[in-house]
Short mmCIF file of C-alpha atoms and ligand atoms in Angstrom, two decimals:
data_model
loop_
_atom_site.label_atom_id
_atom_site.label_comp_id
_atom_site.label_asym_id
_atom_site.label_seq_id
_atom_site.Cartn_x
_atom_site.Cartn_y
_atom_site.Cartn_z
CA MET A 66 -43.47 -40.64 9.71
CA THR A 67 -40.57 -40.96 7.33
CA VAL A 68 -36.97 -40.13 8.10
CA ASN A 69 -36.16 -37.44 5.57
CA ASN A 70 -32.43 -37.11 5.92
CA GLU A 71 -29.36 -38.67 7.39
CA GLN A 72 -28.42 -35.42 9.14
CA ALA A 73 -31.52 -35.43 11.35
CA GLU A 74 -30.72 -38.90 12.61
CA HIS A 75 -27.01 -38.46 13.08
CA THR A 76 -25.65 -38.53 16.63
CA PRO A 77 -22.02 -37.36 16.65
CA VAL A 78 -19.49 -39.28 18.74
CA ARG A 79 -18.53 -36.04 20.40
CA THR A 80 -20.38 -32.82 21.13
CA LYS A 81 -17.92 -31.30 23.62
CA PRO A 82 -15.23 -29.03 22.14
CA TRP A 83 -12.07 -30.79 20.97
CA VAL A 84 -8.73 -30.27 22.77
CA PRO A 85 -7.23 -26.78 23.37
CA THR A 86 -5.20 -25.24 20.52
CA PHE A 87 -2.09 -24.58 22.60
CA LEU A 88 -0.03 -27.11 24.52
CA SER A 89 2.34 -24.60 26.12
CA SER A 90 0.19 -21.83 27.56
CA GLU A 91 -2.41 -24.31 28.87
CA GLU A 92 0.21 -25.19 31.49
CA PHE A 93 0.64 -21.61 32.76
CA SER A 94 0.40 -21.71 36.54
CA GLU A 95 1.71 -20.18 39.73
CA VAL A 96 5.21 -21.36 38.80
CA GLU A 97 5.28 -19.17 35.68
CA LYS A 98 3.92 -16.21 37.65
CA GLN A 99 6.52 -16.66 40.40
CA TYR A 100 9.47 -16.93 38.00
CA VAL A 101 8.37 -13.93 35.95
CA MET A 102 7.51 -11.85 39.03
CA LYS A 103 10.96 -12.51 40.47
CA VAL A 104 12.47 -10.79 37.42
CA ILE A 105 10.10 -7.84 37.83
CA ASP A 106 10.88 -7.61 41.54
CA ASN A 107 14.61 -7.65 40.85
CA LYS A 108 14.18 -4.88 38.26
CA HIS A 109 16.61 -6.56 35.90
CA VAL A 110 15.44 -7.63 32.44
CA PHE A 111 18.73 -7.49 30.50
CA ARG A 112 20.78 -10.65 30.77
CA TYR A 113 24.29 -9.27 30.35
CA SER A 114 24.82 -6.39 32.74
CA GLY A 115 25.99 -7.18 36.24
CA LYS A 116 24.23 -10.54 36.32
CA LYS A 117 26.10 -13.77 36.56
CA ASP A 118 23.31 -16.27 37.03
CA SER A 119 20.81 -14.68 34.66
CA GLU A 120 17.51 -16.39 33.85
CA ALA A 121 18.77 -16.80 30.28
CA ALA A 122 21.93 -18.51 31.56
CA GLN A 123 19.81 -20.85 33.69
CA LEU A 124 17.65 -21.70 30.68
CA GLU A 125 20.78 -22.44 28.66
CA LYS A 126 22.04 -24.71 31.45
CA LEU A 127 18.72 -26.58 31.54
CA TYR A 128 19.02 -27.32 27.81
CA ARG A 129 22.71 -28.23 28.04
CA ASP A 130 21.81 -30.78 30.71
CA ARG A 131 18.69 -32.07 28.89
CA LEU A 132 20.54 -32.49 25.61
CA ASN A 133 23.85 -33.50 27.15
CA ILE A 134 25.52 -30.92 24.94
CA LYS A 135 28.43 -28.53 25.38
CA HIS A 136 26.86 -25.19 24.40
CA CYS A 137 23.43 -23.58 24.34
CA LEU A 138 22.58 -20.02 23.38
CA ALA A 139 19.20 -18.51 24.21
CA VAL A 140 17.79 -16.20 21.53
CA ASN A 141 14.56 -14.33 20.90
CA ALA A 142 12.94 -16.73 18.38
CA GLY A 143 13.26 -20.05 16.58
CA THR A 144 13.93 -18.17 13.35
CA SER A 145 16.78 -16.29 15.07
CA ALA A 146 18.15 -19.62 16.34
CA LEU A 147 18.24 -21.00 12.78
CA ILE A 148 19.88 -17.86 11.36
CA SER A 149 22.47 -17.77 14.17
CA ALA A 150 23.28 -21.46 13.73
CA LEU A 151 23.59 -21.16 9.94
CA ILE A 152 25.84 -18.12 10.19
CA GLY A 153 27.62 -19.76 13.10
CA ALA A 154 28.39 -22.72 10.86
CA GLY A 155 29.87 -20.40 8.25
CA ILE A 156 27.04 -20.78 5.76
CA GLY A 157 26.55 -17.75 3.55
CA PRO A 158 26.57 -16.36 -0.02
CA GLY A 159 27.08 -18.98 -2.71
CA ASP A 160 26.04 -21.91 -0.49
CA GLU A 161 23.05 -24.18 -0.93
CA VAL A 162 21.16 -25.70 2.01
CA ILE A 163 18.80 -28.65 1.63
CA VAL A 164 15.41 -28.08 3.30
CA PRO A 165 12.30 -30.29 3.33
CA ALA A 166 9.28 -29.45 1.18
CA TYR A 167 7.08 -29.65 4.26
CA THR A 168 8.19 -27.29 7.02
CA TYR A 169 7.30 -23.87 8.39
CA ILE A 170 8.43 -21.21 5.90
CA ALA A 171 10.91 -19.87 8.50
CA SER A 172 13.22 -22.88 7.97
CA ALA A 173 13.71 -21.81 4.35
CA SER A 174 13.67 -18.06 4.93
CA ALA A 175 16.35 -18.39 7.64
CA VAL A 176 18.62 -19.86 4.95
CA LEU A 177 17.91 -16.82 2.75
CA ILE A 178 18.54 -14.36 5.57
CA ALA A 179 21.93 -16.08 6.01
CA ARG A 180 22.37 -15.18 2.28
CA ALA A 181 22.38 -18.84 1.20
CA VAL A 182 19.98 -20.60 -1.17
CA PRO A 183 17.42 -23.19 -0.01
CA VAL A 184 17.11 -26.35 -2.09
CA ILE A 185 13.69 -27.91 -1.57
CA VAL A 186 13.63 -31.72 -1.24
CA GLU A 187 10.81 -34.29 -1.00
CA CYS A 188 9.33 -35.66 2.20
CA ASP A 189 8.12 -39.25 2.56
CA ASP A 190 5.43 -41.08 4.54
CA SER A 191 7.02 -39.83 7.78
CA LEU A 192 6.20 -36.28 6.56
CA THR A 193 9.86 -35.46 7.16
CA LEU A 194 12.83 -35.19 4.78
CA ASP A 195 13.11 -38.27 2.53
CA PRO A 196 16.72 -39.53 2.87
CA ASN A 197 16.38 -41.22 -0.53
CA ALA A 198 15.79 -37.87 -2.21
CA ILE A 199 18.72 -36.01 -0.67
CA GLU A 200 21.66 -37.19 -2.77
CA ALA A 201 20.04 -36.17 -6.08
CA ALA A 202 19.78 -32.62 -4.73
CA ILE A 203 23.44 -32.32 -3.73
CA THR A 204 25.51 -30.03 -5.99
CA PRO A 205 29.07 -28.68 -5.71
CA TYR A 206 27.54 -25.75 -3.75
CA THR A 207 25.69 -27.76 -1.11
CA LYS A 208 26.97 -26.89 2.34
CA ALA A 209 24.32 -28.17 4.74
CA ILE A 210 21.19 -30.22 5.33
CA LEU A 211 18.42 -28.80 7.51
CA PRO A 212 16.18 -31.69 8.62
CA VAL A 213 12.97 -30.60 10.37
CA HIS A 214 11.31 -32.83 12.98
CA MET A 215 7.80 -31.88 11.89
CA LYS A 216 4.82 -32.22 14.20
CA GLY A 217 6.97 -33.80 16.88
CA ILE A 218 8.07 -36.69 14.64
CA PRO A 219 11.82 -37.44 14.64
CA CYS A 220 13.49 -37.43 11.22
CA GLN A 221 15.43 -40.43 9.90
CA MET A 222 18.62 -39.13 11.46
CA ASP A 223 20.82 -42.23 10.92
CA GLU A 224 20.30 -42.04 7.17
CA ILE A 225 20.60 -38.25 7.07
CA MET A 226 23.81 -38.21 9.13
CA ALA A 227 25.34 -40.96 6.95
CA ILE A 228 24.68 -38.92 3.79
CA ALA A 229 26.03 -35.77 5.45
CA ARG A 230 29.24 -37.52 6.49
CA LYS A 231 29.73 -39.05 3.05
CA HIS A 232 29.41 -35.62 1.36
CA ASN A 233 31.02 -33.60 4.14
CA LEU A 234 27.89 -31.55 4.85
CA ILE A 235 26.86 -29.72 8.00
CA VAL A 236 23.58 -30.81 9.63
CA ILE A 237 21.40 -28.26 11.41
CA GLU A 238 18.33 -29.77 13.05
CA ASP A 239 15.18 -27.66 13.19
CA VAL A 240 13.65 -28.82 16.47
CA ALA A 241 11.07 -26.01 16.68
CA GLN A 242 8.18 -28.49 16.57
CA ALA A 243 9.83 -31.32 18.47
CA ASN A 244 11.14 -30.06 21.79
CA GLY A 245 11.26 -33.08 24.11
CA GLY A 246 11.55 -35.60 21.27
CA SER A 247 14.36 -38.08 20.75
CA TYR A 248 15.79 -40.44 18.16
CA LYS A 249 17.26 -43.78 19.19
CA GLY A 250 17.84 -42.49 22.72
CA LYS A 251 19.41 -39.18 21.71
CA GLN A 252 17.58 -35.92 22.33
CA LEU A 253 16.55 -34.16 19.13
CA GLY A 254 18.80 -31.16 18.58
CA SER A 255 21.88 -33.02 19.83
CA ILE A 256 22.45 -35.26 16.81
CA GLY A 257 23.47 -32.85 14.03
CA ASP A 258 26.14 -30.14 14.22
CA ALA A 259 23.57 -27.79 15.75
CA GLY A 260 19.94 -27.94 16.91
CA CYS A 261 17.52 -25.01 16.85
CA PHE A 262 14.51 -24.70 19.15
CA SER A 263 11.54 -22.32 19.20
CA PHE A 264 9.61 -21.26 22.28
CA GLN A 265 6.81 -19.54 20.40
CA GLN A 266 3.31 -20.14 21.76
CA TYR A 267 2.36 -22.88 19.26
CA LYS A 268 5.27 -25.06 20.37
CA LEU A 269 5.43 -27.60 23.19
CA ILE A 270 6.71 -25.00 25.63
CA THR A 271 6.74 -21.24 25.29
CA SER A 272 8.72 -18.31 26.59
CA GLY A 273 6.33 -15.89 24.90
CA GLU A 274 8.73 -15.65 21.99
CA GLY A 275 12.13 -17.29 22.12
CA GLY A 276 14.53 -19.88 20.82
CA MET A 277 17.73 -21.81 21.55
CA VAL A 278 20.79 -22.91 19.60
CA ALA A 279 22.42 -26.11 20.86
CA THR A 280 25.79 -27.35 19.64
CA ASN A 281 28.91 -29.25 20.62
CA ASN A 282 30.94 -27.18 18.17
CA ASP A 283 32.94 -24.31 19.73
CA THR A 284 33.14 -22.32 16.49
CA ILE A 285 29.42 -22.58 15.68
CA TYR A 286 28.64 -21.48 19.24
CA ALA A 287 31.11 -18.60 19.31
CA ARG A 288 29.98 -17.27 15.92
CA ALA A 289 26.30 -17.67 16.85
CA CYS A 290 26.99 -15.66 20.03
CA VAL A 291 28.64 -12.91 17.99
CA TYR A 292 25.80 -12.82 15.47
CA HIS A 293 23.07 -12.73 18.11
CA ASP A 294 24.36 -9.47 19.61
CA SER A 295 26.16 -6.73 17.67
CA ALA A 296 28.07 -5.74 20.81
CA TYR A 297 28.92 -9.27 21.91
CA GLY A 298 32.63 -8.45 22.02
CA PHE A 299 32.06 -5.59 24.47
CA TRP A 300 30.25 -7.23 27.39
CA GLY A 301 33.35 -8.97 28.71
CA ILE A 302 31.64 -12.32 28.25
CA ASN A 303 33.33 -13.60 25.12
CA GLU A 304 34.70 -17.00 26.12
CA PHE A 305 36.46 -17.43 22.81
CA GLU A 306 39.22 -14.83 22.49
CA ASN A 307 40.29 -16.14 19.11
CA VAL A 308 36.92 -15.84 17.39
CA THR A 309 36.88 -12.99 14.89
CA LEU A 310 34.15 -10.47 15.64
CA PHE A 311 31.77 -9.39 12.88
CA PRO A 312 28.50 -7.42 12.76
CA GLY A 313 25.43 -9.08 14.21
CA GLU A 314 21.79 -8.44 14.97
CA ASN A 315 20.00 -8.25 18.27
CA TYR A 316 18.52 -11.67 18.94
CA ARG A 317 19.07 -11.52 22.72
CA MET A 318 16.49 -13.11 24.98
CA SER A 319 15.03 -10.91 27.71
CA GLU A 320 15.01 -12.08 31.32
CA ILE A 321 11.21 -12.07 31.40
CA ASN A 322 11.04 -14.44 28.45
CA ALA A 323 13.81 -16.58 29.90
CA ALA A 324 12.03 -16.88 33.26
CA LEU A 325 8.82 -17.96 31.53
CA GLY A 326 10.76 -20.42 29.37
CA LEU A 327 12.47 -21.83 32.45
CA ALA A 328 9.21 -22.46 34.33
CA GLN A 329 7.82 -24.18 31.23
CA SER A 330 10.93 -26.18 30.31
CA GLU A 331 11.16 -27.74 33.76
CA ARG A 332 8.05 -29.76 32.92
CA ILE A 333 8.86 -30.91 29.39
CA ASP A 334 9.24 -34.57 30.37
CA THR A 335 5.99 -34.60 32.35
CA VAL A 336 4.01 -33.11 29.45
CA VAL A 337 5.62 -35.42 26.88
CA ALA A 338 4.93 -38.50 29.04
CA LYS A 339 1.21 -37.63 29.10
CA LEU A 340 1.15 -36.99 25.35
CA ARG A 341 2.87 -40.31 24.61
CA ASN A 342 0.49 -42.18 26.83
CA ASN A 343 -2.54 -40.65 25.07
CA LYS A 344 -1.21 -41.14 21.56
CA SER A 345 -0.24 -44.76 22.13
CA LYS A 346 -3.75 -45.55 23.39
CA ILE A 347 -5.33 -43.99 20.32
CA VAL A 348 -2.87 -45.64 17.94
CA ALA A 349 -3.64 -49.04 19.50
CA GLY A 350 -7.34 -48.41 18.90
CA ILE A 351 -7.06 -47.48 15.22
CA LYS A 352 -4.02 -49.31 13.86
CA ASP A 353 -6.03 -52.18 12.40
CA ILE A 354 -8.58 -50.07 10.54
CA PRO A 355 -8.03 -51.21 6.94
CA GLN A 356 -8.94 -47.88 5.27
CA ILE A 357 -6.20 -45.89 6.98
CA GLN A 358 -2.41 -46.02 6.89
CA LEU A 359 -0.69 -44.54 9.92
CA GLN A 360 2.14 -42.10 9.38
CA ARG A 361 5.50 -43.86 9.62
CA VAL A 362 7.26 -42.63 12.75
CA PRO A 363 11.04 -43.22 12.44
CA ASP A 364 11.38 -43.81 16.21
CA PRO A 365 7.97 -44.11 17.91
CA GLU A 366 9.58 -43.95 21.36
CA GLY A 367 10.94 -40.52 20.51
CA ASP A 368 7.68 -39.08 19.13
CA VAL A 369 6.63 -35.99 21.10
CA SER A 370 3.12 -37.28 20.34
CA TYR A 371 0.94 -34.17 20.06
CA SER A 372 -0.20 -34.96 16.55
CA LEU A 373 -1.91 -38.02 15.11
CA ASN A 374 -1.41 -38.31 11.36
CA PHE A 375 -2.62 -40.95 8.93
CA PHE A 376 -3.22 -41.37 5.22
CA LEU A 377 -6.24 -42.35 3.15
CA LYS A 378 -5.96 -44.02 -0.25
CA ASP A 379 -6.35 -40.80 -2.26
CA ALA A 380 -7.01 -37.09 -1.82
CA GLU A 381 -10.71 -37.36 -2.52
CA THR A 382 -11.19 -40.07 0.13
CA ALA A 383 -9.11 -38.06 2.58
CA GLU A 384 -11.30 -34.98 2.13
CA LYS A 385 -14.38 -37.10 2.59
CA PHE A 386 -12.86 -38.69 5.68
CA ALA A 387 -11.99 -35.26 7.12
CA SER A 388 -15.57 -34.07 6.73
CA LEU A 389 -16.87 -37.30 8.29
CA LEU A 390 -14.58 -36.75 11.26
CA VAL A 391 -15.69 -33.14 11.59
CA ARG A 392 -19.26 -34.41 11.64
CA GLU A 393 -18.28 -36.69 14.55
CA GLY A 394 -16.94 -33.70 16.48
CA ILE A 395 -13.22 -33.99 15.74
CA PRO A 396 -11.93 -30.88 13.95
CA CYS A 397 -9.46 -31.73 11.20
CA GLY A 398 -8.68 -31.38 7.52
CA THR A 399 -6.26 -32.87 5.08
CA ILE A 400 -2.90 -31.19 5.50
CA ASN A 401 -2.91 -30.03 1.88
CA ASN A 402 -6.41 -28.60 2.02
CA ASN A 403 -7.41 -27.25 5.39
CA GLY A 404 -9.19 -24.19 4.07
CA PHE A 405 -6.15 -21.89 3.78
CA ALA A 406 -2.77 -21.63 2.02
CA ASP A 407 -0.74 -23.51 4.62
CA ARG A 408 2.62 -21.79 5.09
CA HIS A 409 4.16 -25.16 5.97
CA ILE A 410 3.91 -26.39 2.36
CA TYR A 411 6.63 -25.23 -0.07
CA LYS A 412 4.17 -24.49 -2.91
CA ASN A 413 2.72 -21.67 -0.79
CA TRP A 414 6.12 -20.06 -0.12
CA THR A 415 5.43 -17.42 -2.75
CA TYR A 416 8.46 -15.19 -2.18
CA ILE A 417 10.73 -18.23 -2.46
CA MET A 418 8.97 -19.71 -5.50
CA GLU A 419 9.44 -16.26 -7.13
CA LYS A 420 13.00 -15.78 -5.79
CA ARG A 421 12.20 -12.45 -4.18
CA GLY A 422 14.31 -10.62 -1.61
CA ALA A 423 13.74 -7.41 0.35
CA SER A 424 15.69 -5.75 -2.47
CA GLU A 425 15.68 -6.81 -6.11
CA GLN A 426 19.31 -5.74 -6.43
CA ASP A 427 21.13 -8.46 -4.66
CA THR A 428 19.34 -11.59 -3.56
CA PRO A 429 20.98 -14.89 -2.53
CA TRP A 430 19.96 -16.22 -5.96
CA ASN A 431 21.27 -13.42 -8.18
CA CYS A 432 24.32 -12.39 -6.16
CA GLN A 433 27.78 -12.82 -7.71
CA SER A 434 28.86 -15.50 -5.26
CA TYR A 435 26.14 -17.91 -6.27
CA LYS A 436 27.19 -20.16 -9.14
CA GLY A 437 24.38 -22.68 -8.88
CA ASN A 438 21.04 -22.69 -10.64
CA VAL A 439 18.35 -23.85 -8.23
CA GLN A 440 14.84 -24.01 -9.72
CA TYR A 441 11.50 -23.92 -7.96
CA SER A 442 7.99 -24.71 -9.11
CA VAL A 443 4.77 -25.47 -7.28
CA ASP A 444 4.73 -29.04 -8.62
CA MET A 445 8.42 -29.83 -8.01
CA CYS A 446 7.75 -32.21 -5.07
CA PRO A 447 4.84 -34.40 -6.20
CA ASN A 448 5.42 -37.08 -3.55
CA THR A 449 5.20 -34.57 -0.72
CA LEU A 450 2.01 -33.08 -2.18
CA ASP A 451 0.56 -36.56 -2.61
CA TRP A 452 1.27 -37.54 1.02
CA LEU A 453 -0.06 -34.23 2.33
CA SER A 454 -3.22 -34.41 0.23
CA ARG A 455 -3.97 -37.85 1.65
CA ALA A 456 -2.97 -36.98 5.22
CA ILE A 457 -5.40 -36.29 8.03
CA SER A 458 -3.90 -34.56 11.03
CA ILE A 459 -5.57 -34.54 14.44
CA SER A 460 -4.07 -32.51 17.26
CA LEU A 461 -3.68 -34.18 20.63
CA HIS A 462 -3.18 -32.62 24.04
CA GLN A 463 -1.62 -33.50 27.37
CA SER A 464 -4.94 -32.73 29.10
CA MET A 465 -6.82 -35.48 27.21
CA SER A 466 -8.78 -37.87 29.41
CA GLU A 467 -9.45 -41.55 28.84
CA GLU A 468 -12.83 -40.49 27.43
CA ASP A 469 -11.27 -38.00 25.00
CA CYS A 470 -8.93 -40.71 23.68
CA GLN A 471 -11.86 -43.10 23.30
CA ASP A 472 -13.83 -40.42 21.43
CA ALA A 473 -10.99 -40.08 18.93
CA ILE A 474 -10.91 -43.86 18.42
CA ASN A 475 -14.68 -44.12 18.06
CA ALA A 476 -14.90 -41.19 15.66
CA ILE A 477 -12.13 -42.57 13.43
CA GLN A 478 -13.69 -46.06 13.43
CA LYS A 479 -17.11 -44.63 12.66
CA ALA A 480 -15.82 -42.39 9.86
CA ALA A 481 -13.99 -45.37 8.35
CA SER A 482 -17.20 -47.42 8.43
CA PHE A 483 -18.84 -44.85 6.14
CA LEU A 484 -16.18 -45.30 3.46
CA ASP A 485 -16.72 -47.66 0.49
C1 PLP B 534 7.84 -22.21 14.60
C2 PLP B 534 8.86 -22.74 13.69
C3 PLP B 534 10.03 -22.03 13.39
C4 PLP B 534 10.23 -20.60 13.79
O1 PLP B 534 10.13 -20.33 15.13
P1 PLP B 534 9.74 -18.85 15.62
O2 PLP B 534 10.01 -18.91 17.08
O3 PLP B 534 8.32 -18.62 15.28
O4 PLP B 534 10.66 -17.90 14.93
C5 PLP B 534 10.98 -22.63 12.60
N1 PLP B 534 10.80 -23.88 12.12
C6 PLP B 534 9.69 -24.59 12.37
C7 PLP B 534 9.58 -25.97 11.83
C8 PLP B 534 8.67 -24.04 13.15
O5 PLP B 534 7.56 -24.76 13.37
#
């Protein structure tokens, strides 16, 4: 009998399903139920009326303590946190804000909702903002830099902060994907002028939907408070008598969401410790494979460690490698081509590429206050597209066993052995 194809003979490294999609909701337990039920039992879901020690206030305290920061404001989403922080920092019409070419579209659209203009800048082999590309993007209108700690990887904050100081720019960290991460011993979100968290289900911890603004700056905090609630001046809670009131939205967090977020946030360090342990085992097992180049992690000790990313020599090899890994039972794709128009890559941000607003009349780009001339095109950040097209991303999970980690190592080694 002759063996007629490779497929028939192939035994995949893994046949069990890969790790769960969500980190956050996999941890739901009696604690979450208890905290949420307490709110239901107390019949009080609004944080501001007749409640001193609201769930939202407790969640804010937890983050103030974690981050060792003066102010935290709970809001209803990560996007709302970014908008509140931007408006809190006085960013608005006529201003430009530097954003990375690889981030969730909300980082850039938050800038637009604040009526400012996003300037899209290259990422490097850390898949975060390339500090060497920032200065060329600075114009007389630049007001802020918005570094994003993508996939739990801390940005190069020393370099970014040095550039910001030199040019007198505000730094707003987008920590949506890196809750629990740190950089050189400092918690992410506490390094720039403000840090913005998301508690959406895809993130490390969830409150259902939710977010947090963290800052040491009284003015940013006071203005963010005012913007997050159109009646902020009327609840008798305004700590800053001298802050001028202005119209806001409703980005308040409900007590149910806050209670869920509190139960989840209490175990951030436990979850991150497990993730780091798993990732470091896998990294040790694959770091010497000659065909792959591991993502550069600016501070490996601060990596939240739920994603394993590495590069192949070119896009074609990366696609081949991804399909080899899939065949071994590890679901993955290249970041640039994972079967859909990934909303984390600037070239797919259609409404930004086309400078569209809700109204044609008055967008941040065509309004009178804007004197700059930012340009966008799908090929404007070739380095970012090159890194992403060569990048394989594998999601990790706190529930991974020794065997799961070994499967990842074996599958990557085996896939590499089929190259060349
Ligand atoms: C999820 C995310 C946001 C937005 O958070 P929401 O809670 O969904 O509004 C912003 N930035 C990044 C990088 C994200 O991943």
